[in-house]
Amino acid sequence: MRLSQSLLTTQREAPADAETLGTVMLTRAGYLRKIGSGLYAHLPLMNRVLHKLERLIREELDPISQEVSLPLLQPESLWRESGRWEAYTRSEGIMFTVTDRARRQHALGPTHEEVALDVVRGLVQSYRDLPVNIYQIGRKFRDELRPRFGLLRTREFSMKDAYSFHADPDSLREQFEAMSAAYTRILTRLGAEWRMVEADSGNIGGETSREFMVLAAVGEDEVLYTPDGQYAANAERAVSRATPAGPSPFSGFQTVDTPNTTSVAAACALLGCETAHMVKNVLYDATFWQNNTDGQGGTETLVPVLVSLRGDHSVNPTKLHNAVQERHLGTLTRLELAEPERWAASALPLGYIGPDLPDSVLARQSGLSPKFLRLCDHAAAELRDFATGANRVGQHVTGANWRTDFALPERADLRQAVVGEAAQHDPAQPLQSARGIEVGHVFQLGSKYAAAMGATFTGADGQPKLFQMGSYGIGVSRLAQAVAEQLSDERGLNWPACLAPYTVILTVVDIQNAEQMQAAEQLYGQLWAAGIETLLDDRPLRAGAKFADADLLGIPWRVTLGRGLSSGEVELKARRSGTQQTVRLGEVVAKITEASR
Amino acid sequence: MRLSQSLLTTQREAPADAETLGTVMLTRAGYLRKIGSGLYAHLPLMNRVLHKLERLIREELDPISQEVSLPLLQPESLWRESGRWEAYTRSEGIMFTVTDRARRQHALGPTHEEVALDVVRGLVQSYRDLPVNIYQIGRKFRDELRPRFGLLRTREFSMKDAYSFHADPDSLREQFEAMSAAYTRILTRLGAEWRMVEADSGNIGGETSREFMVLAAVGEDEVLYTPDGQYAANAERAVSRATPAGPSPFSGFQTVDTPNTTSVAAACALLGCETAHMVKNVLYDATFWQNNTDGQGGTETLVPVLVSLRGDHSVNPTKLHNAVQERHLGTLTRLELAEPERWAASALPLGYIGPDLPDSVLARQSGLSPKFLRLCDHAAAELRDFATGANRVGQHVTGANWRTDFALPERADLRQAVVGEAAQHDPAQPLQSARGIEVGHVFQLGSKYAAAMGATFTGADGQPKLFQMGSYGIGVSRLAQAVAEQLSDERGLNWPACLAPYTVILTVVDIQNAEQMQAAEQLYGQLWAAGIETLLDDRPLRAGAKFADADLLGIPWRVTLGRGLSSGEVELKARRSGTQQTVRLGEVVAKITEASR
C-alpha cells in the first residue's frame, strides 16, 4: 500500500475524550474513528490488525472446533427458555433488544449460548454424535452503562465465541482444558504479558470458569496472585486466609454504652479492641423478579439482606450477589446497599445493628419479604468473644459468641480478599495485585442450559440425557487494543510482528529524488514478492514527519531510503528495540526475512 | 474433515417451509438451520462457502478499495442529517431501530452511506486526498415484511458494501465503471448465468444505478432485455417504445352514454375502439411526512394523485413513486391506490373519471392537499382524438385532444414496459423477460449525501466542494444461495469449484475394511498436503447413503474407495458432469490437481 493513495490521516494531538494510551495512539495513528458513544469505525490499518488476530485465533481453534456463524438477532423465546431474558434486560440491563414490525422482541446478541444449544439440540440425537465444538467470530452488543477506553469497553465489539456439547462432565472438562490450552497458545504467540485466573461465572453461569487477563495499568479488573505462580484469581472471586484476629480483650457477654460510634473504627477505639474483634452487620436490598407461571408478566419481591462480617473486612459484591441469588427463587435483578425507608416499620438503630435485628422491624407490605435473609462470612463466624451492635442507638455488646448469644446465620464466603493476606494453598505466599484487561473467559456450564431448555440426546443406555455444555469467549477487538495498551510507548503503537498491519514501512526521504523513489519502488516490489507486507511512504512530507508517523503506526521495521543510496545503502531500524543499522539495499529482503523467522 | 467427527446431519425430507430448491438443498445438506423467521445459522459447510466467496470478493476489490469495518449500530443523528430516518422507519419501515439505556435511538444498519461519509468527512480535508474507496464485509439488517426463500430474503444477512468519494463526477464515473468491472469478474468467476441491468435507485438515491442479477426461476425481480445484448433493465425501470395505437375511430369532441362500463375493456367495446385509444385516469393517495423545522415531530400530508395513461398500459409503481416524490416536499412514506372516502367532498364518478376531475371534489380538511397532483404518461400524452371519462357516471367523451379539450398534466414516464414491445435503441429488438435474483447494486450518488450532510473538502481553488459519492453492494449470503438455486439439481447442491466447501469427498465403502480405511487415510493426507481440501466420509453408513450424501453436499469430486482397491484402483466421479472413471490410487492427486487448474 502506497501511503499517498491510502485513507490515512495521522494526528499530532490526542483526542480530548481518549482516556488510555492505547486509545490515544490508535486514534492518532488513524486506526480508529469514533462514530458515537462506544461505537467505532475500524479504519484500514485496524482492519488488518483484526484480520491477523482472527487468523491467528482460527489457526489455534480449527483443530478442535468447527467454525459457524449464528444470527445476531435472537428470538426472545430462546432467552425465555433459558430463563435469562429477565437477567439481561431487567437486572444489569446490558442487552439491547429489537422489536420487529410484528411487535415480536429479539435479543441483539451479547452472547450465543441459547442459539448454539438450539442448533445442537436440533442436529444431535445420539451420544455417538458427541462431543460437538463450534465457534464463530463476529459482532456482539452490550448496552454499557459507561462505554469508555476505546475498544476496551464498547457497545459493539468483535468476539470469538465457542460452545461445546458433551455426553458427560469428563468430556466437558477435557474440552475445557483443550480450549484453555488453545487460549494459552494464542496469548503466548501475541507476546504480551498475561495471566490465567480463576473467575466468577457471572450471568453466564456454571460452576467453573477461568479468565485470561492481559496485564495493563488501565485494566478494569484486579488480579490477585501469588509469587510462586500457583494461584491467580480475579479479585471478584479471590480467596485468602483471613489475617487472624489477636486474642479478644473481652470476656463475658455485656452491653456497653458507646455513644456517637456509628463507624466500626470509632466503636473499636472506644471499646479498646481491634476492628477484627467486631462483627459488623450490613443491610442490603435484594430485588428478585419472578415470572408468572402463565408467562404473562411477573412479580418483584424486595428481600432485605443482613450480612455479618468481621469489622476489618469488606463485602465482595460479586460473592454476595452469588450467595443471595442461590438462596432465593427468581432472578436477582438488583442488589444494593439498603434504603431502610423502603421497608422499615419504624426507625432502625443504624450504626448499632446486631446480627439478631428482629424480623419484626420489617413492615408488612405486598412485595416485601417478611424475613431478613441473614448471611455470615466465614471469618466472622470463626470469631469468639466479639463485639457487635446492640440494636439500640448508642450501645454495643461485647464478649459475644455465636450460638450462645446469637443464632449463627448461614455461612458463606462473602469477603474481599486483599493484598498481603496469605494464600490458601500456602500461608507463606502473600497475595499480590495487578491490573488486568479481561480478554478471554472459559466456562464449564454443566447441564444448566440443557436443563432449562429441555435439551437432551439419547445416551448409550437408550435414555434421554441432558447435554453438558461449555462456553468460551475471546474479545477480539478488546484483545487487539489490550496488546496496544501494553506495548505502546510515548512515540506510538508498537505491534508484535504477528499483529502488525504491515511488517515494513519504506520511508522515502525525498520523493523528488528519482534515485530514491526508483529504489523504493523496486524494494517495495521485492518485499511483496517475498511475502513481506510493506507500506511505501511516498507522501510529500518532510522526512521528520514521516519518521514520526512510522513510529506512531508501530510498524516493526522501517527502511529509510535517503542519501546513503548513492553508495547503495539504506538504514534499517527496528521499532521494538530502536536499533538502527546501515544495510546494503540488496540485503534488505534477506535481513527482514531472517529476522521474521 | 472427517465426517464422523463433524457437525453434519443430512435430511432426506425437504423442510416444510422451504419454498425454493436452493433452500431445500442447503437445509437438507446441513448447510443451514433456521433459528427464526428470516434468521439462519450458517453451519460449518455454509461458513466455508461464505468464506470462499468473501475471499474471492476481496481478491477483486483489494486492488481498487481499502477494507474497513463500520459499526452496525448507527446514531439516529446521522440518519437525520441525511434525511433518511423517516424514509427508513416510516415509509417502507424496513429499518430495525434500537433504543439504548439513555433512550437514544440507533439504526441497526441496513446500509452505511451515512457512517461512511461521516468517517470520510472527518478524515479528508483536501482534493489531494481524493479519491477514497472503502469497503467492508459484514452483517446487515432489514425488518422484512415477508422473510422468505432461505437466504434470499432474510432479516439479517451478510453483505459487501463499498463507498467511494471523489472530487468530481468524472472520477466517480471512473470508479463506478471500475467497480462494475470488478463485479463482472466476481460473477464470471462463479460460473453462474447473470446479467448487468439498468436499475431504479430506490431509497439509496442518486442518478445512475445498475443491478447485477443471477438468473433463476425463483428470482423476485423481472429483467427485460433485448436479444442483441444491448439493453437490459429491471422491469421497475425498463423503458420501451409503446406499441403505436391504430388510427382513432373518433373525430370531433362529443359526450357519449356508456352505462355500466366502468372497466376500460367494457367502455372500449361499447365505443368500438382499441383500449389504446382510451385515456384512463387512475387515482392514488400519496402520504408525505415533513419534519418540523425545530426537529421535534412533524406533519403528514395526504396528496391525491391523478394519473392519466393509455388504456392498454399499466402504471409502473416504482416510476410513479419517483415521479410523485420529486414533485412534492417531504418524504413520500406511502403511495397506494386511492381510498376517496378519505378525502372526497361528495361521491366520485368512479370508472368514469376524466383528466379534468376538478379540485373542488377534494374536501377542505387539515392535512389534505387542496389540489390533485396530476401526471400524464408520455404515451397517453401523444394520443389524439382519444376517449376518456366524462366525470359523470355512465358517460365518456370521445374525439378528445389535449390542450384543446383538456389541459395536459405534467408529463412523465409512468408506464410498465412489457415483453414484446420494441426497444428504444432499436425498434427491431423486442423486449424479452427473465427472472433474476439481485445480488449486486452499484450507485452513482453524486453529491446528494454530501449536500444533505454538509460534507465538503477544499478544492484546488481553495473553495469548499461537496464530495461526489458512489455506493456499491453485493449481497454475499444471497449470492451464495443464488448460485445454489441456479446450479442445484434433483440430487442436491452442485457448487462451482471456487465456492465448494471442500473440493473432494473420499467415500469409504466399508469402514470395517482395513485396506479401504488405510488407503483413504493415506489419500486424505496426500490431498491435504497438495492443498486440496478434502472430506473423509468415514461414517458407519451403507455405501448408497454415502453416495447420496456426496451428491447432496455438492462436492465437485467424489473418490470411492471400495473393492477396486485390491487391484489398486478407485472410482473418480465428477459431480457436475456425472462422469465416472476408474483411476489408479496413486494418480488421484495428480488427476484432481490437473482438473482444478
Coordinates of N, CA, C and O in Angstrom, one line a residue, chain A residues 485-545:
Chain A
E485 N -2.3 -1.4 24.4 CA -2.1 -0.7 25.7 C -0.8 -1.1 26.3 O -0.1 -0.3 26.9
Q486 N -0.5 -2.4 26.3 CA 0.7 -2.9 27.0 C 1.9 -2.5 26.2 O 3.0 -2.3 26.9
L487 N 1.9 -2.5 24.9 CA 3.2 -2.4 24.1 C 3.4 -1.0 23.6 O 4.5 -0.7 23.1
S488 N 2.4 -0.1 23.6 CA 2.7 1.3 23.1 C 3.7 2.0 24.0 O 3.8 1.7 25.2
D489 N 4.4 2.9 23.4 CA 5.2 3.8 24.2 C 4.9 5.3 23.8 O 3.9 5.5 23.1
E490 N 5.7 6.2 24.3 CA 5.3 7.6 24.1 C 5.4 8.0 22.6 O 4.9 9.0 22.2
R491 N 6.0 7.2 21.8 CA 6.1 7.5 20.4 C 5.0 6.9 19.5 O 4.8 7.3 18.4
G492 N 4.3 6.0 20.1 CA 3.2 5.4 19.4 C 3.0 3.9 19.6 O 3.4 3.4 20.6
L493 N 2.3 3.3 18.7 CA 2.0 1.9 18.7 C 3.3 1.1 18.5 O 4.3 1.6 18.0
N494 N 3.2 -0.2 18.8 CA 4.4 -1.0 18.8 C 4.0 -2.4 18.7 O 4.2 -3.2 19.6
W495 N 3.5 -2.8 17.5 CA 2.9 -4.1 17.3 C 3.9 -5.3 17.4 O 5.0 -5.1 16.8
P496 N 3.5 -6.4 17.9 CA 4.2 -7.6 17.7 C 4.1 -8.0 16.2 O 3.1 -7.6 15.6
A497 N 5.1 -8.6 15.6 CA 5.1 -8.9 14.2 C 3.8 -9.6 13.8 O 3.3 -9.3 12.7
C498 N 3.3 -10.5 14.6 CA 2.1 -11.3 14.2 C 0.8 -10.4 14.1 O -0.1 -10.9 13.5
L499 N 0.8 -9.3 14.7 CA -0.4 -8.4 14.6 C -0.2 -7.2 13.7 O -1.2 -6.5 13.3
A500 N 1.0 -6.8 13.5 CA 1.3 -5.6 12.8 C 0.6 -5.6 11.4 O 0.5 -6.5 10.7
P501 N -0.1 -4.4 11.1 CA -0.8 -4.4 9.8 C 0.1 -4.6 8.6 O -0.3 -5.1 7.6
Y502 N 1.3 -4.1 8.8 CA 2.4 -4.3 7.8 C 3.6 -4.6 8.5 O 3.8 -4.1 9.6
T503 N 4.5 -5.3 7.9 CA 5.8 -5.7 8.5 C 6.9 -4.6 8.4 O 7.7 -4.4 9.2
V504 N 6.8 -3.9 7.2 CA 7.9 -3.0 6.9 C 7.2 -1.7 6.4 O 6.2 -1.7 5.7
I505 N 7.9 -0.6 6.7 CA 7.5 0.7 6.1 C 8.7 1.3 5.4 O 9.8 1.3 6.0
L506 N 8.6 1.6 4.1 CA 9.7 2.2 3.4 C 9.5 3.7 3.4 O 8.5 4.2 2.9
T507 N 10.5 4.4 4.0 CA 10.4 5.8 4.1 C 11.3 6.5 3.1 O 12.5 6.3 3.2
V508 N 10.7 7.1 2.2 CA 11.5 7.8 1.1 C 11.7 9.2 1.7 O 10.8 10.0 1.9
V509 N 13.0 9.6 1.8 CA 13.4 10.9 2.4 C 12.9 12.0 1.5 O 12.3 13.0 2.0
D510 N 13.2 11.9 0.2 CA 12.9 13.0 -0.7 C 12.2 12.4 -1.9 O 12.9 11.8 -2.8
I511 N 10.9 12.5 -2.0 CA 10.2 11.8 -3.2 C 10.5 12.5 -4.5 O 10.2 12.0 -5.6
Q512 N 11.1 13.7 -4.4 CA 11.5 14.4 -5.7 C 12.8 13.8 -6.2 O 13.1 14.0 -7.4
N513 N 13.5 13.0 -5.4 CA 14.7 12.4 -5.8 C 14.4 11.1 -6.6 O 13.9 10.1 -6.0
A514 N 14.7 11.1 -7.9 CA 14.4 9.9 -8.7 C 15.0 8.7 -8.2 O 14.4 7.6 -8.3
E515 N 16.3 8.8 -7.8 CA 17.0 7.6 -7.4 C 16.4 7.0 -6.2 O 16.2 5.8 -6.1
Q516 N 15.9 7.8 -5.2 CA 15.3 7.3 -4.0 C 14.0 6.6 -4.4 O 13.6 5.6 -3.9
M517 N 13.2 7.3 -5.2 CA 11.8 6.8 -5.5 C 12.0 5.5 -6.3 O 11.2 4.5 -6.1
Q518 N 12.9 5.4 -7.2 CA 13.1 4.2 -8.0 C 13.5 3.1 -7.1 O 13.0 2.0 -7.3
A519 N 14.5 3.3 -6.2 CA 15.0 2.3 -5.4 C 13.8 1.8 -4.5 O 13.7 0.6 -4.2
A520 N 13.0 2.7 -4.0 CA 11.9 2.4 -3.1 C 10.9 1.5 -3.8 O 10.4 0.5 -3.3
E521 N 10.5 1.9 -5.0 CA 9.5 1.2 -5.8 C 10.1 -0.3 -6.0 O 9.3 -1.2 -5.9
Q522 N 11.3 -0.4 -6.3 CA 11.9 -1.7 -6.6 C 11.9 -2.5 -5.4 O 11.5 -3.7 -5.4
L523 N 12.3 -1.9 -4.2 CA 12.4 -2.7 -3.0 C 11.0 -3.1 -2.6 O 10.7 -4.2 -2.1
Y524 N 10.0 -2.2 -2.8 CA 8.6 -2.4 -2.5 C 8.1 -3.7 -3.2 O 7.5 -4.6 -2.6
G525 N 8.4 -3.7 -4.5 CA 8.0 -4.9 -5.3 C 8.7 -6.2 -4.8 O 8.1 -7.2 -4.7
Q526 N 10.0 -6.1 -4.4 CA 10.8 -7.2 -4.0 C 10.2 -7.7 -2.6 O 10.1 -9.0 -2.4
L527 N 9.9 -6.8 -1.7 CA 9.4 -7.3 -0.4 C 8.1 -8.0 -0.6 O 7.8 -9.0 0.0
W528 N 7.1 -7.4 -1.3 CA 5.8 -8.0 -1.5 C 6.0 -9.4 -2.2 O 5.4 -10.4 -1.8
A529 N 7.0 -9.4 -3.2 CA 7.2 -10.7 -3.8 C 7.7 -11.8 -2.9 O 7.5 -13.0 -3.0
A530 N 8.4 -11.3 -1.8 CA 8.9 -12.3 -0.8 C 7.8 -12.5 0.3 O 8.2 -13.2 1.3
G531 N 6.6 -12.0 0.1 CA 5.6 -12.2 1.0 C 5.6 -11.3 2.3 O 5.0 -11.6 3.3
I532 N 6.4 -10.3 2.2 CA 6.5 -9.3 3.3 C 5.6 -8.1 3.0 O 5.9 -7.4 2.1
E533 N 4.6 -8.0 3.9 CA 3.6 -6.9 3.7 C 4.3 -5.5 4.0 O 4.8 -5.3 5.1
T534 N 4.2 -4.6 3.0 CA 5.0 -3.4 3.1 C 4.2 -2.2 2.8 O 3.3 -2.2 1.9
L535 N 4.5 -1.1 3.5 CA 3.9 0.2 3.2 C 5.0 1.0 2.6 O 6.2 0.9 2.9
L536 N 4.6 1.8 1.6 CA 5.6 2.7 1.0 C 5.1 4.2 1.3 O 4.1 4.6 0.9
D537 N 6.0 4.9 2.1 CA 5.6 6.2 2.5 C 6.1 7.2 1.4 O 7.2 7.7 1.5
D538 N 5.3 7.4 0.4 CA 5.6 8.3 -0.7 C 4.9 9.6 -0.6 O 4.6 10.2 -1.6
R539 N 4.5 10.0 0.6 CA 3.8 11.3 0.7 C 4.7 12.5 0.6 O 5.9 12.4 1.0
P540 N 4.2 13.6 0.2 CA 5.1 14.8 0.0 C 5.3 15.5 1.4 O 4.8 16.6 1.5
L541 N 5.9 14.8 2.3 CA 6.1 15.4 3.6 C 7.6 15.4 3.9 O 8.4 14.7 3.2
R542 N 8.0 16.2 4.9 CA 9.4 16.2 5.2 C 9.8 14.9 6.0 O 8.9 14.3 6.6
A543 N 11.1 14.5 5.9 CA 11.5 13.2 6.5 C 11.1 13.1 7.9 O 10.6 12.0 8.4
G544 N 11.3 14.2 8.7 CA 11.0 14.1 10.2 C 9.5 13.6 10.4 O 9.3 12.8 11.3
A545 N 8.6 14.2 9.7 CA 7.2 13.9 9.9 C 7.0 12.4 9.5 O 6.2 11.7 10.2

